[in-house]
Amino acid sequence: MTITETTKQYVRQRAKYLCEYCHSPEEISTSRFTIDHIKPRSLDGTDDVNNLALACSRCNQRRYNFTVGSDLETQAEVALFNPRSQQWQEHFIWSEDGTKFLELQQSVALLAIALT
């Protein structure tokens, strides 16, 4: 199924033109951000707007089709950050120099590790 232009614009506006994983602004990117499936189609994800997120190319490529990963310290399976059910500000902050984001909560640290 193809995501319509109307749906893409809705996702962009809802995200305030920020990557929903790293919060980089689309306006300073060299390429237009993509519409990512939070639960990938390859894992039976849908094109419903609640399963779509605006993603910079780096985050989209590094996330690939993963929804979980292993915590580096405990080896426990950990769900990746989900912008529909979690608030970015509760889990991450940008470094003072604005070059990377830092995790605030271990439960989603895997995303920060994967994307840096």
Backbone as JSON, one array per atom type, in Angstrom:
{
  "sequence": "MTITETTKQYVRQRAKYLCEYCHSPEEISTSRFTIDHIKPRSLDGTDDVNNLALACSRCNQRRYNFTVGSDLETQAEVALFNPRSQQWQEHFIWSEDGTKFLELQQSVALLAIALT",
  "N": [[0.85, -1.18, 0.0], [0.51, 2.24, -0.73], [1.6, 5.18, 0.86], [-0.27, 8.04, 1.15], [0.15, 11.43, -0.14], [-1.18, 13.28, 1.42], [-1.32, 11.98, 3.89], [1.44, 11.77, 4.43], [2.07, 14.49, 4.72], [0.53, 15.09, 6.96], [1.85, 13.51, 8.91], [4.36, 14.77, 8.92], [3.66, 17.36, 9.84], [2.54, 16.73, 12.35], [4.83, 15.84, 13.64], [6.15, 18.16, 13.85], [8.05, 18.73, 12.01], [10.38, 17.52, 12.84], [12.76, 14.89, 13.27], [11.4, 12.03, 14.61], [12.8, 10.33, 16.2], [15.45, 11.26, 16.81], [15.14, 13.94, 17.0], [16.2, 15.84, 15.26], [16.01, 18.73, 13.19], [14.16, 18.87, 10.16], [14.54, 20.96, 8.38], [17.26, 21.66, 8.34], [18.48, 19.55, 7.23], [20.21, 17.75, 4.65], [18.73, 16.18, 3.06], [15.33, 15.29, 2.39], [13.24, 14.19, 5.04], [12.07, 10.86, 5.81], [9.12, 8.8, 5.82], [8.61, 6.66, 8.36], [7.88, 3.32, 9.36], [6.82, 2.49, 12.48], [6.27, -0.01, 13.66], [7.55, -2.2, 11.59], [6.57, -2.91, 8.17], [7.44, -5.39, 7.37], [7.12, -6.83, 9.63], [4.46, -7.12, 9.89], [3.41, -4.55, 10.25], [1.3, -1.67, 9.79], [0.02, 0.89, 7.5], [-1.28, 2.77, 8.96], [-1.78, 5.96, 10.45], [-0.98, 6.08, 13.11], [1.07, 4.31, 13.24], [3.09, 5.44, 11.92], [6.03, 7.44, 11.57], [7.98, 10.41, 11.4], [11.2, 10.38, 10.1], [14.69, 10.99, 10.08], [17.15, 10.25, 7.56], [19.35, 8.88, 8.63], [18.43, 7.84, 11.14], [16.3, 6.27, 10.22], [17.64, 4.38, 8.6], [19.38, 3.15, 10.45], [17.62, 2.15, 12.33], [16.3, 0.31, 10.86], [14.53, -2.62, 10.56], [14.05, -3.1, 13.18], [12.48, -3.59, 16.34], [13.0, -4.2, 18.87], [15.84, -4.72, 21.05], [18.96, -5.78, 22.54], [19.81, -4.99, 25.83], [22.87, -3.55, 26.67], [24.15, -3.92, 29.12], [22.6, -5.72, 30.72], [21.74, -7.65, 29.0], [19.09, -8.06, 28.58], [16.04, -8.17, 26.71], [14.93, -5.28, 25.12], [12.51, -2.89, 24.34], [12.57, -0.68, 21.57], [12.55, 2.91, 21.44], [9.35, 4.36, 21.12], [7.7, 6.65, 19.34], [4.93, 7.12, 19.38], [3.9, 6.16, 21.74], [5.55, 7.0, 23.76], [7.17, 9.8, 25.31], [9.53, 11.91, 23.88], [11.08, 13.81, 25.3], [11.1, 12.78, 27.85], [12.9, 10.78, 27.76], [15.25, 11.43, 26.37], [17.87, 13.89, 25.83], [19.45, 16.62, 24.14], [22.98, 16.95, 23.72], [25.06, 19.52, 25.21], [26.55, 20.81, 23.23], [25.07, 20.24, 21.04], [25.56, 18.13, 19.29], [24.97, 15.45, 19.67], [22.53, 13.14, 21.0], [21.46, 12.3, 24.29], [20.66, 9.57, 26.43], [18.11, 9.46, 28.91], [16.77, 7.58, 30.29], [17.28, 4.19, 30.98], [15.69, 2.26, 29.76], [15.22, 2.84, 27.11], [17.67, 3.19, 26.15], [19.0, 1.73, 24.27], [18.21, 2.62, 21.72], [19.47, 5.11, 21.58], [22.13, 4.28, 21.64], [22.24, 2.76, 19.32], [21.85, 4.69, 17.37], [23.91, 6.5, 17.53]],
  "CA": [[0.0, 0.0, 0.0], [1.27, 3.48, -0.82], [1.19, 6.23, 1.79], [-0.67, 9.21, 0.36], [0.81, 12.7, 0.15], [-1.92, 13.89, 2.52], [-0.85, 11.29, 5.11], [2.83, 12.19, 4.66], [2.05, 15.86, 5.23], [0.0, 15.0, 8.32], [2.93, 12.98, 9.76], [5.36, 15.84, 9.03], [3.12, 18.42, 10.7], [2.41, 16.18, 13.71], [6.18, 15.76, 14.19], [6.7, 19.52, 13.84], [9.19, 18.68, 11.08], [11.55, 16.98, 13.55], [12.85, 13.43, 13.29], [10.76, 11.62, 15.86], [13.74, 9.5, 16.96], [16.59, 12.03, 17.32], [14.67, 15.33, 17.07], [16.88, 16.75, 14.33], [15.05, 19.43, 12.34], [14.23, 18.57, 8.73], [14.96, 22.13, 7.6], [18.72, 21.75, 8.2], [18.96, 18.3, 6.64], [20.51, 17.81, 3.22], [17.71, 15.42, 2.33], [14.01, 15.27, 3.01], [13.02, 13.07, 5.94], [11.21, 9.81, 5.3], [8.06, 8.31, 6.7], [9.04, 5.36, 8.89], [6.9, 2.48, 10.04], [7.29, 2.16, 13.83], [6.28, -1.47, 13.53], [7.8, -2.34, 10.15], [5.67, -3.73, 7.35], [7.96, -6.77, 7.34], [6.65, -7.48, 10.85], [3.01, -6.93, 9.83], [2.99, -3.18, 10.56], [0.36, -1.09, 8.83], [0.2, 2.28, 7.09], [-2.11, 3.62, 9.81], [-0.99, 7.11, 10.9], [-0.42, 5.82, 14.44], [2.24, 3.47, 13.06], [4.03, 6.18, 11.08], [6.84, 8.47, 12.24], [8.92, 11.13, 10.55], [12.54, 9.95, 10.47], [15.81, 11.37, 9.23], [17.65, 9.05, 6.88], [20.24, 8.15, 9.55], [17.63, 7.06, 12.08], [15.54, 5.26, 9.48], [18.54, 3.32, 8.18], [19.91, 2.43, 11.6], [16.52, 1.44, 12.97], [16.0, -0.78, 9.93], [13.22, -3.18, 10.9], [14.12, -3.54, 14.57], [11.56, -3.02, 17.32], [13.63, -4.5, 20.16], [17.26, -5.02, 21.01], [19.49, -6.28, 23.82], [20.48, -4.04, 26.7], [24.29, -3.9, 26.69], [24.57, -4.32, 30.46], [21.87, -6.86, 31.29], [21.39, -8.56, 27.9], [17.64, -8.2, 28.53], [15.41, -7.63, 25.51], [14.39, -3.96, 25.41], [11.79, -2.28, 23.22], [13.09, 0.59, 21.12], [11.69, 4.07, 21.66], [8.18, 4.43, 20.27], [7.21, 8.03, 19.45], [3.49, 7.2, 19.57], [3.51, 5.8, 23.11], [6.5, 7.55, 24.71], [7.53, 11.2, 25.08], [10.97, 12.04, 23.64], [11.7, 14.61, 26.36], [11.22, 11.97, 29.06], [13.91, 9.75, 27.54], [16.48, 11.93, 25.74], [18.19, 15.31, 25.73], [20.59, 16.91, 23.27], [24.19, 17.39, 24.42], [25.17, 20.99, 25.22], [27.07, 21.31, 21.95], [24.09, 19.94, 20.0], [26.07, 17.17, 18.3], [24.44, 14.11, 19.92], [21.52, 13.13, 22.04], [21.82, 11.44, 25.41], [19.51, 8.91, 27.01], [17.81, 9.76, 30.3], [16.23, 6.36, 30.9], [17.92, 2.98, 30.45], [14.78, 1.41, 29.01], [15.3, 3.12, 25.68], [19.06, 3.53, 25.86], [19.42, 1.0, 23.09], [18.03, 3.46, 20.55], [20.54, 6.1, 21.57], [23.37, 3.58, 21.29], [22.15, 2.35, 17.93], [21.83, 5.82, 16.46], [25.1, 7.36, 17.67]],
  "C": [[0.9, 1.24, 0.0], [0.71, 4.49, 0.17], [0.9, 7.49, 0.98], [0.12, 10.45, 0.76], [0.14, 13.41, 1.33], [-1.47, 13.29, 3.86], [0.58, 11.7, 5.44], [2.88, 13.59, 5.25], [1.53, 15.89, 6.67], [1.1, 14.55, 9.29], [3.99, 14.05, 9.97], [4.9, 16.93, 10.0], [3.01, 17.95, 12.15], [3.78, 16.15, 14.4], [6.85, 17.13, 14.3], [8.0, 19.57, 13.05], [10.5, 18.3, 11.77], [11.57, 15.47, 13.38], [12.29, 12.99, 14.64], [11.65, 10.72, 16.71], [14.89, 10.3, 17.55], [16.27, 13.51, 17.48], [15.5, 16.31, 16.27], [15.82, 17.44, 13.49], [15.25, 19.12, 10.86], [14.8, 19.74, 7.93], [16.47, 22.26, 7.46], [19.32, 20.49, 7.59], [19.25, 18.5, 5.15], [19.52, 17.02, 2.39], [16.41, 15.42, 3.12], [13.88, 14.04, 3.89], [12.03, 12.08, 5.33], [10.12, 9.47, 6.32], [8.43, 6.87, 7.07], [7.85, 4.63, 9.49], [7.47, 2.09, 11.4], [7.35, 0.65, 13.99], [6.4, -1.73, 12.03], [6.77, -3.21, 9.44], [6.11, -5.18, 7.34], [7.57, -7.55, 8.59], [5.15, -7.25, 11.02], [2.53, -5.57, 10.31], [2.11, -2.64, 9.45], [0.76, 0.33, 8.45], [-0.7, 3.23, 7.87], [-1.24, 4.75, 10.36], [-0.37, 6.91, 12.28], [0.79, 4.9, 14.39], [3.32, 4.18, 12.23], [4.74, 7.26, 11.88], [7.73, 9.14, 11.21], [10.33, 10.78, 11.02], [13.58, 10.51, 9.51], [16.39, 10.09, 8.62], [18.56, 8.24, 7.78], [19.43, 7.27, 10.5], [16.86, 5.95, 11.37], [16.44, 4.1, 9.08], [19.05, 2.51, 9.35], [18.84, 1.65, 12.34], [16.16, 0.2, 12.18], [14.63, -1.34, 10.23], [13.2, -3.69, 12.34], [13.05, -2.85, 15.42], [12.07, -3.26, 18.73], [15.12, -4.73, 19.95], [17.69, -5.52, 22.37], [20.17, -5.15, 24.58], [21.93, -4.49, 26.85], [24.76, -4.39, 28.06], [23.91, -5.6, 30.93], [21.56, -7.95, 30.27], [19.87, -8.8, 27.81], [17.13, -7.6, 27.23], [14.69, -6.34, 25.89], [13.69, -3.42, 24.16], [12.46, -0.97, 22.86], [12.07, 1.7, 21.39], [10.57, 4.11, 20.63], [7.58, 5.83, 20.39], [5.7, 8.17, 19.59], [3.1, 6.92, 21.02], [4.44, 6.36, 24.18], [6.82, 9.0, 24.32], [9.04, 11.33, 24.97], [11.67, 12.73, 24.8], [11.87, 13.84, 27.66], [12.37, 10.97, 28.95], [15.26, 10.28, 27.05], [16.63, 13.43, 25.93], [19.33, 15.45, 24.73], [21.77, 17.32, 24.14], [24.29, 18.91, 24.32], [25.67, 21.54, 23.9], [26.17, 20.97, 20.77], [24.53, 18.92, 18.97], [25.57, 15.75, 18.52], [23.35, 14.19, 20.96], [21.88, 12.06, 23.06], [20.56, 10.83, 26.0], [19.35, 9.28, 28.47], [17.33, 8.52, 31.04], [16.82, 5.15, 30.2], [16.99, 2.19, 29.53], [14.81, 1.66, 27.51], [16.73, 3.49, 25.26], [19.54, 2.86, 24.58], [19.26, 1.84, 21.83], [19.15, 4.49, 20.47], [21.86, 5.46, 21.16], [23.36, 3.23, 19.82], [22.3, 3.52, 16.97], [23.05, 6.72, 16.56], [26.3, 6.72, 17.01]]
}
